[in-house]
Tab-separated table of C-alpha atoms in Angstrom:
chain	number	residue	atom	x	y	z
A	123	UNK	CA	7.210	1.896	-7.945
A	124	UNK	CA	5.875	0.185	-5.236
A	125	UNK	CA	2.540	-1.477	-3.862
A	126	UNK	CA	0.803	-1.317	-0.866
A	127	UNK	CA	-1.178	-3.861	-0.014
A	128	UNK	CA	-3.139	-5.880	2.250
A	129	UNK	CA	-1.636	-8.853	1.806
A	130	UNK	CA	-4.700	-11.093	3.212
A	131	UNK	CA	-7.531	-8.963	0.656
A	132	UNK	CA	-5.268	-8.069	-2.678
A	133	UNK	CA	-1.935	-10.377	-3.189
A	134	UNK	CA	-3.559	-11.818	-6.638
A	135	UNK	CA	-4.284	-9.069	-7.926
A	136	UNK	CA	-0.969	-7.249	-6.515
A	137	UNK	CA	0.957	-9.649	-7.708
A	138	UNK	CA	-0.465	-9.921	-11.187
A	139	UNK	CA	-0.257	-6.354	-11.223
A	140	UNK	CA	3.264	-6.489	-9.982
A	141	UNK	CA	4.146	-9.112	-13.016
A	142	UNK	CA	2.640	-7.213	-15.376
A	143	UNK	CA	4.209	-4.299	-14.739
A	144	UNK	CA	7.620	-6.298	-14.979
A	145	UNK	CA	6.491	-7.970	-18.358
A	146	UNK	CA	6.495	-3.279	-19.404
A	147	UNK	CA	9.949	-3.231	-18.281
A	148	UNK	CA	8.750	-1.236	-15.156
A	149	UNK	CA	10.272	-1.939	-11.927
A	150	UNK	CA	8.012	-2.269	-8.708
A	151	UNK	CA	8.435	-3.268	-5.303
A	152	UNK	CA	6.275	-5.761	-3.631
A	153	UNK	CA	7.202	-7.048	-0.509
A	154	UNK	CA	7.604	-10.570	0.251
A	155	UNK	CA	10.397	-10.716	3.645
A	156	UNK	CA	10.387	-13.203	5.076
A	157	UNK	CA	9.340	-13.234	8.680
A	158	UNK	CA	12.119	-11.846	11.208
A	159	UNK	CA	13.301	-9.195	8.836
A	160	UNK	CA	12.999	-5.286	9.168
A	161	UNK	CA	9.514	-4.716	7.230
A	162	UNK	CA	9.611	-0.981	7.826
A	163	UNK	CA	13.031	0.017	7.462
A	164	UNK	CA	12.451	-2.103	3.910
A	165	UNK	CA	9.458	-1.238	2.735
A	166	UNK	CA	10.863	2.689	3.884
A	167	UNK	CA	13.528	2.268	1.601
A	168	UNK	CA	11.425	1.008	-1.113
A	169	UNK	CA	8.349	4.174	-0.888
A	170	UNK	CA	10.926	6.365	-0.591
A	171	UNK	CA	12.313	5.812	-3.913
A	172	UNK	CA	9.805	4.866	-5.428
A	173	UNK	CA	8.490	7.594	-8.450
A	174	UNK	CA	5.122	5.733	-8.061
A	175	UNK	CA	3.501	3.545	-4.610
A	176	UNK	CA	0.457	2.028	-6.366
A	177	UNK	CA	-2.327	1.790	-2.728
A	178	UNK	CA	-4.507	-1.202	-3.397
A	179	UNK	CA	-6.839	0.093	-1.349
A	180	UNK	CA	-9.117	-3.283	0.351
A	181	UNK	CA	-11.685	-2.620	2.623
A	182	UNK	CA	-9.320	-3.216	6.304
A	183	UNK	CA	-6.906	-1.080	4.188
A	184	UNK	CA	-4.994	1.401	6.468
A	185	UNK	CA	-6.261	-0.622	9.741
A	186	UNK	CA	-2.592	-0.229	11.919
A	187	UNK	CA	-1.891	-4.649	13.159
A	188	UNK	CA	0.410	-5.864	16.009
A	189	UNK	CA	2.859	-6.581	13.581
A	190	UNK	CA	4.608	-3.304	14.120
A	191	UNK	CA	4.696	-2.209	10.897
A	192	UNK	CA	0.659	-2.563	8.747
A	193	UNK	CA	-0.678	0.060	6.207
A	194	UNK	CA	-1.298	1.677	8.810
A	195	UNK	CA	1.630	2.919	9.325
A	196	UNK	CA	2.786	2.076	5.095
A	197	UNK	CA	-0.221	4.825	4.837
A	198	UNK	CA	0.386	7.802	6.407
A	199	UNK	CA	3.852	7.114	5.631
A	200	UNK	CA	3.613	7.633	2.316
A	201	UNK	CA	0.392	10.738	2.721
A	202	UNK	CA	3.453	12.425	4.753
A	203	UNK	CA	5.963	11.832	2.452
A	204	UNK	CA	3.958	13.437	-0.509
A	205	UNK	CA	4.987	10.431	-2.555
A	206	UNK	CA	2.242	10.251	-5.816
A	207	UNK	CA	0.161	7.712	-5.532
A	208	UNK	CA	-2.098	5.648	-7.798
A	209	UNK	CA	-5.207	4.675	-5.925
A	210	UNK	CA	-6.781	1.319	-6.418
A	211	UNK	CA	-10.157	1.627	-4.285
A	212	UNK	CA	-11.026	-2.031	-3.942
A	213	UNK	CA	-14.125	-2.113	-1.593
A	214	UNK	CA	-17.075	-4.317	-3.076
A	215	UNK	CA	-18.396	-1.098	-4.306
A	216	UNK	CA	-17.049	2.420	-5.516
A	217	UNK	CA	-19.642	4.337	-3.114
A	218	UNK	CA	-18.314	1.490	0.345
A	219	UNK	CA	-16.467	3.979	2.622
A	220	UNK	CA	-13.157	1.855	4.087
A	221	UNK	CA	-13.392	0.526	7.548
A	222	UNK	CA	-10.743	2.502	9.284
A	223	UNK	CA	-11.615	6.566	9.610
A	224	UNK	CA	-8.209	7.266	8.735
A	225	UNK	CA	-8.103	5.594	5.287
A	226	UNK	CA	-11.708	6.971	4.309
A	227	UNK	CA	-10.376	11.052	5.715
A	228	UNK	CA	-6.726	9.655	3.779
A	229	UNK	CA	-8.075	8.887	1.107
A	230	UNK	CA	-12.230	10.384	0.647
A	231	UNK	CA	-12.828	9.794	-2.815
């Protein structure tokens, strides 16, 4: 399994989820690489090997940032690779739309 998230919005919850899954003997990738590492290569390799990608879709999930590799790229990679997805909608209300139009398009609920 692999987890895709915006760290600023979902890190505590997804760190706890990873720990809970690991306690049940599941192998879970949650990126914790230091600055300077090729994040795109690390994340896409993990997502390519995952049997399931957990998407922690917080309010601004799918936002393209200046980091060079953000949840925008992660979302597009996961959707186009047709990996099985477990979508966890983490907006204030289940009926709330995400900030990004692309996220609403890809994960219409």
